[in-house]
CSV table of C-alpha atoms in Angstrom, one decimal:
chain,number,residue,atom,x,y,z
A,3,UNK,CA,13.7,-8.4,-11.3
A,4,UNK,CA,10.9,-7.0,-9.7
A,5,UNK,CA,9.1,-3.4,-11.8
A,6,UNK,CA,9.7,-1.2,-8.6
A,7,UNK,CA,12.8,-2.2,-6.2
A,8,UNK,CA,13.4,0.5,-3.0
A,9,UNK,CA,16.2,-0.3,-0.6
A,10,UNK,CA,14.9,-2.9,3.4
A,11,UNK,CA,16.9,-0.9,5.7
A,12,UNK,CA,16.9,-0.5,7.4
A,13,UNK,CA,18.2,3.4,7.9
A,14,UNK,CA,19.5,4.5,11.7
A,15,UNK,CA,20.2,8.5,11.8
A,16,UNK,CA,20.4,10.5,14.6
A,17,UNK,CA,18.0,13.2,14.8
A,18,UNK,CA,18.2,16.3,12.9
A,19,UNK,CA,19.8,14.2,9.6
A,20,UNK,CA,18.9,14.9,6.2
A,21,UNK,CA,17.0,11.5,5.6
A,22,UNK,CA,17.5,10.1,1.5
A,23,UNK,CA,15.4,7.7,1.0
A,24,UNK,CA,15.1,5.7,-3.0
A,25,UNK,CA,13.2,3.8,-5.6
A,26,UNK,CA,14.6,2.7,-8.9
A,27,UNK,CA,11.8,1.2,-11.7
A,28,UNK,CA,11.5,-1.0,-14.7
A,29,UNK,CA,8.4,0.0,-16.1
A,30,UNK,CA,8.6,3.5,-18.7
A,31,UNK,CA,5.2,3.4,-18.7
A,32,UNK,CA,4.8,4.8,-15.0
A,33,UNK,CA,4.4,8.1,-14.2
A,34,UNK,CA,2.9,8.7,-10.9
A,35,UNK,CA,4.6,9.4,-8.5
A,36,UNK,CA,3.6,8.2,-4.5
A,37,UNK,CA,5.3,8.0,-1.2
A,38,UNK,CA,3.7,6.2,2.3
A,39,UNK,CA,4.1,5.8,5.0
A,40,UNK,CA,3.6,3.1,7.4
A,41,UNK,CA,3.4,3.2,11.2
A,42,UNK,CA,4.0,-0.1,12.4
A,43,UNK,CA,0.6,-1.8,12.9
A,44,UNK,CA,-0.9,0.4,10.7
A,45,UNK,CA,-2.3,1.1,6.7
A,46,UNK,CA,0.2,3.3,4.5
A,47,UNK,CA,-0.9,6.7,4.6
A,48,UNK,CA,0.0,9.0,1.6
A,49,UNK,CA,2.8,11.6,2.0
A,50,UNK,CA,3.0,12.8,-1.2
A,51,UNK,CA,2.6,12.1,-4.8
A,52,UNK,CA,3.5,13.7,-7.9
A,53,UNK,CA,3.3,13.3,-11.8
A,54,UNK,CA,6.7,14.6,-13.5
A,55,UNK,CA,10.2,14.5,-13.2
A,56,UNK,CA,11.7,17.1,-10.8
A,57,UNK,CA,10.9,18.3,-6.9
A,58,UNK,CA,7.8,18.4,-5.4
A,59,UNK,CA,8.5,20.3,-2.0
A,60,UNK,CA,6.3,20.0,1.5
A,61,UNK,CA,7.4,21.0,4.5
A,62,UNK,CA,10.4,19.2,5.1
A,63,UNK,CA,9.5,16.5,2.7
A,64,UNK,CA,10.9,16.5,-0.7
A,65,UNK,CA,10.2,14.2,-3.2
A,66,UNK,CA,12.4,14.2,-6.5
A,67,UNK,CA,12.1,12.5,-9.4
A,68,UNK,CA,14.3,11.5,-12.7
A,69,UNK,CA,12.3,9.9,-15.7
A,70,UNK,CA,15.8,8.8,-17.1
A,71,UNK,CA,17.3,6.9,-15.1
A,72,UNK,CA,13.6,6.1,-13.2
A,73,UNK,CA,15.3,6.6,-10.3
A,74,UNK,CA,12.9,8.4,-7.1
A,75,UNK,CA,13.5,9.7,-3.7
A,76,UNK,CA,11.9,10.9,-0.8
A,77,UNK,CA,14.6,13.4,1.2
A,78,UNK,CA,13.7,14.3,4.8
A,79,UNK,CA,15.4,17.3,6.3
A,80,UNK,CA,15.4,17.1,10.3
A,81,UNK,CA,14.5,15.0,11.1
A,82,UNK,CA,12.5,13.8,14.0
A,83,UNK,CA,11.3,10.2,15.6
A,84,UNK,CA,8.3,11.0,14.5
A,85,UNK,CA,9.5,10.7,11.6
A,86,UNK,CA,10.6,7.0,12.5
A,87,UNK,CA,8.2,4.7,9.9
A,88,UNK,CA,8.1,2.7,7.3
A,89,UNK,CA,8.9,4.3,4.4
A,90,UNK,CA,6.9,2.2,0.5
A,91,UNK,CA,7.2,4.1,-2.4
A,92,UNK,CA,4.4,3.6,-5.4
A,93,UNK,CA,3.4,4.2,-8.8
A,94,UNK,CA,0.8,3.6,-11.4
A,95,UNK,CA,1.2,3.9,-14.7
A,96,UNK,CA,-2.3,5.6,-16.1
A,97,UNK,CA,-4.9,8.2,-15.8
A,98,UNK,CA,-6.3,5.5,-13.0
A,99,UNK,CA,-4.9,4.6,-9.7
A,100,UNK,CA,-6.2,1.4,-9.5
A,101,UNK,CA,-2.7,-0.8,-10.7
A,102,UNK,CA,-0.3,0.8,-8.3
A,103,UNK,CA,2.9,-1.4,-7.4
A,104,UNK,CA,4.5,-0.4,-4.4
A,105,UNK,CA,8.2,-1.1,-3.6
A,106,UNK,CA,9.3,-3.3,-0.3
A,107,UNK,CA,9.6,-0.1,1.3
A,108,UNK,CA,12.6,1.3,3.6
A,109,UNK,CA,12.3,1.1,8.1
A,110,UNK,CA,13.9,4.4,9.3
A,111,UNK,CA,14.2,5.0,13.3
A,112,UNK,CA,15.2,9.0,13.9
A,113,UNK,CA,17.7,8.5,17.1
A,114,UNK,CA,16.4,11.4,19.7
B,19,UNK,CA,-14.5,11.3,10.1
B,20,UNK,CA,-13.6,7.9,10.5
B,21,UNK,CA,-11.8,6.7,8.6
B,22,UNK,CA,-11.4,3.4,7.2
B,23,UNK,CA,-12.2,0.0,9.7
B,24,UNK,CA,-11.2,-4.0,8.8
B,25,UNK,CA,-12.2,-6.5,11.2
B,26,UNK,CA,-11.2,-8.9,12.7
B,27,UNK,CA,-7.5,-6.4,14.0
B,28,UNK,CA,-6.0,-10.4,13.9
B,29,UNK,CA,-7.8,-13.6,12.6
B,30,UNK,CA,-5.4,-17.2,13.6
B,31,UNK,CA,-7.4,-20.1,11.3
B,32,UNK,CA,-5.6,-23.2,11.0
B,33,UNK,CA,-4.8,-24.5,7.7
B,34,UNK,CA,-8.0,-25.5,5.9
B,35,UNK,CA,-10.6,-23.6,6.9
B,36,UNK,CA,-12.6,-20.6,5.3
B,37,UNK,CA,-12.4,-17.4,6.8
B,38,UNK,CA,-13.6,-14.1,5.5
B,39,UNK,CA,-12.5,-10.4,6.6
B,40,UNK,CA,-15.2,-6.8,6.8
B,41,UNK,CA,-13.7,-3.8,5.5
B,42,UNK,CA,-16.2,-1.1,5.8
B,43,UNK,CA,-14.7,2.1,4.0
B,44,UNK,CA,-15.3,5.7,4.0
B,45,UNK,CA,-18.6,6.9,3.6
B,46,UNK,CA,-18.5,8.2,0.1
B,47,UNK,CA,-16.1,6.1,-1.7
B,48,UNK,CA,-16.9,4.6,-4.1
B,49,UNK,CA,-13.8,2.6,-5.0
B,50,UNK,CA,-12.4,0.6,-2.8
B,51,UNK,CA,-9.2,-2.5,-3.7
B,52,UNK,CA,-7.8,-5.2,-1.2
B,53,UNK,CA,-4.0,-5.4,-1.4
B,54,UNK,CA,-1.9,-9.0,1.0
B,55,UNK,CA,1.1,-7.3,2.2
B,56,UNK,CA,3.7,-10.2,3.3
B,57,UNK,CA,6.3,-9.4,5.5
B,58,UNK,CA,8.8,-6.9,4.7
B,59,UNK,CA,7.7,-6.2,1.7
B,60,UNK,CA,5.4,-3.6,0.0
B,61,UNK,CA,1.7,-3.8,-0.5
B,62,UNK,CA,0.4,-6.6,-3.4
B,63,UNK,CA,-2.9,-5.9,-5.6
B,64,UNK,CA,-5.2,-8.4,-5.4
B,65,UNK,CA,-8.9,-7.3,-6.1
B,66,UNK,CA,-10.7,-3.3,-7.1
B,67,UNK,CA,-14.2,-2.4,-6.6
B,68,UNK,CA,-15.5,-0.1,-8.6
B,69,UNK,CA,-19.4,0.2,-6.8
B,70,UNK,CA,-20.9,-3.5,-6.7
B,71,UNK,CA,-18.6,-4.7,-9.8
B,72,UNK,CA,-14.9,-6.4,-8.9
B,73,UNK,CA,-13.8,-4.5,-11.7
B,74,UNK,CA,-10.1,-6.1,-11.6
B,75,UNK,CA,-9.8,-9.1,-9.4
B,76,UNK,CA,-6.4,-10.9,-11.5
B,77,UNK,CA,-3.9,-10.0,-8.2
B,78,UNK,CA,-6.5,-12.3,-7.1
B,79,UNK,CA,-3.5,-15.3,-6.4
B,80,UNK,CA,-5.7,-18.7,-7.3
B,81,UNK,CA,-9.4,-19.1,-7.3
B,82,UNK,CA,-9.3,-19.9,-2.9
B,83,UNK,CA,-10.1,-16.2,-2.7
B,84,UNK,CA,-13.2,-14.5,-3.4
B,85,UNK,CA,-14.7,-10.9,-2.6
B,86,UNK,CA,-17.9,-9.3,-3.1
B,87,UNK,CA,-19.1,-5.9,-2.2
B,88,UNK,CA,-23.3,-7.0,-2.3
B,89,UNK,CA,-23.9,-3.1,-1.9
B,90,UNK,CA,-21.1,-0.6,-2.3
B,91,UNK,CA,-20.5,0.4,0.6
B,92,UNK,CA,-18.9,-2.9,3.4
B,93,UNK,CA,-16.0,-5.7,1.0
B,94,UNK,CA,-15.8,-9.4,2.6
B,95,UNK,CA,-12.9,-10.6,1.7
B,96,UNK,CA,-13.4,-14.7,1.4
B,97,UNK,CA,-10.3,-17.8,1.7
B,98,UNK,CA,-11.1,-20.3,1.3
B,99,UNK,CA,-9.5,-24.0,2.2
B,100,UNK,CA,-6.0,-22.0,4.0
B,101,UNK,CA,-2.9,-22.5,3.5
B,102,UNK,CA,0.2,-21.7,5.4
B,103,UNK,CA,1.1,-19.3,2.5
B,104,UNK,CA,-1.8,-17.2,2.2
B,105,UNK,CA,-0.2,-15.6,6.4
B,106,UNK,CA,0.2,-12.5,5.9
B,107,UNK,CA,-1.7,-8.2,6.9
B,108,UNK,CA,-4.8,-7.9,4.4
B,109,UNK,CA,-5.0,-4.1,2.9
B,110,UNK,CA,-8.7,-2.8,2.1
B,111,UNK,CA,-8.1,0.6,0.8
B,112,UNK,CA,-11.0,3.4,-0.5
B,113,UNK,CA,-11.2,6.6,-2.6
B,114,UNK,CA,-13.9,8.5,-3.6
B,115,UNK,CA,-12.6,8.3,-8.0
B,116,UNK,CA,-10.6,5.9,-9.9
B,117,UNK,CA,-7.9,9.0,-10.6
B,118,UNK,CA,-4.6,9.1,-10.0
B,119,UNK,CA,-5.3,11.9,-8.8
B,120,UNK,CA,-7.9,10.3,-6.3
B,121,UNK,CA,-6.2,8.9,-3.0
B,122,UNK,CA,-6.0,5.8,-1.2
B,123,UNK,CA,-6.5,5.5,2.3
B,124,UNK,CA,-5.7,2.7,4.1
B,125,UNK,CA,-7.8,0.7,7.3
B,126,UNK,CA,-4.6,-0.7,9.2
B,127,UNK,CA,-5.2,-4.3,8.4
B,128,UNK,CA,-5.9,-7.5,9.3
B,129,UNK,CA,-3.5,-10.2,10.5
B,130,UNK,CA,-3.9,-13.7,9.8
B,131,UNK,CA,-2.6,-16.0,10.3
B,132,UNK,CA,-2.7,-19.8,9.0
B,133,UNK,CA,-1.0,-22.3,11.8
């Protein structure tokens, strides 16, 4: 079993839909959680990060962490065609960022 | 300002050959990371540098892989006796420091194909 599991999709939604992207993890030592967006032929770019259980909102994006269930989510409201990309969850155990573990990524297409 | 740049963007080589992949980090970033991303997978950590020294090379798959950062800026990932299984996108990232609050900024990657 991988440390970080993520449904690879692909996921296709109409413009304006609410998108839910999810990851589960097995290592209870993970304490810092991130979501990256990766456009085709580009490197990942950080979207959001959070430390603790609960919700964090940034514009149309909400990151949710449930440490008791070892489950994290990213919600995208009012999805746009420009949101079409691969979304990667990532997490680290401690205070250092050098051992980041990524999920496989979910490929999202938002159709106009 | 300029982001992380990687050259070449694509590299096709034959099995058994030697390749070098270059990474130019964001100016002033002390930490530099190399990842490998296979098709349909997330990036997999290879090695990271704090300054000139390799602080953690535990992700390098075997001794055919080696990386240097002699002046604490540009880094080169070197792969000897390439194998078809080495085909992947090699990503470089840099960050200001190594705390988990220090964002890693990724380059566009080098797509390596070993025939």
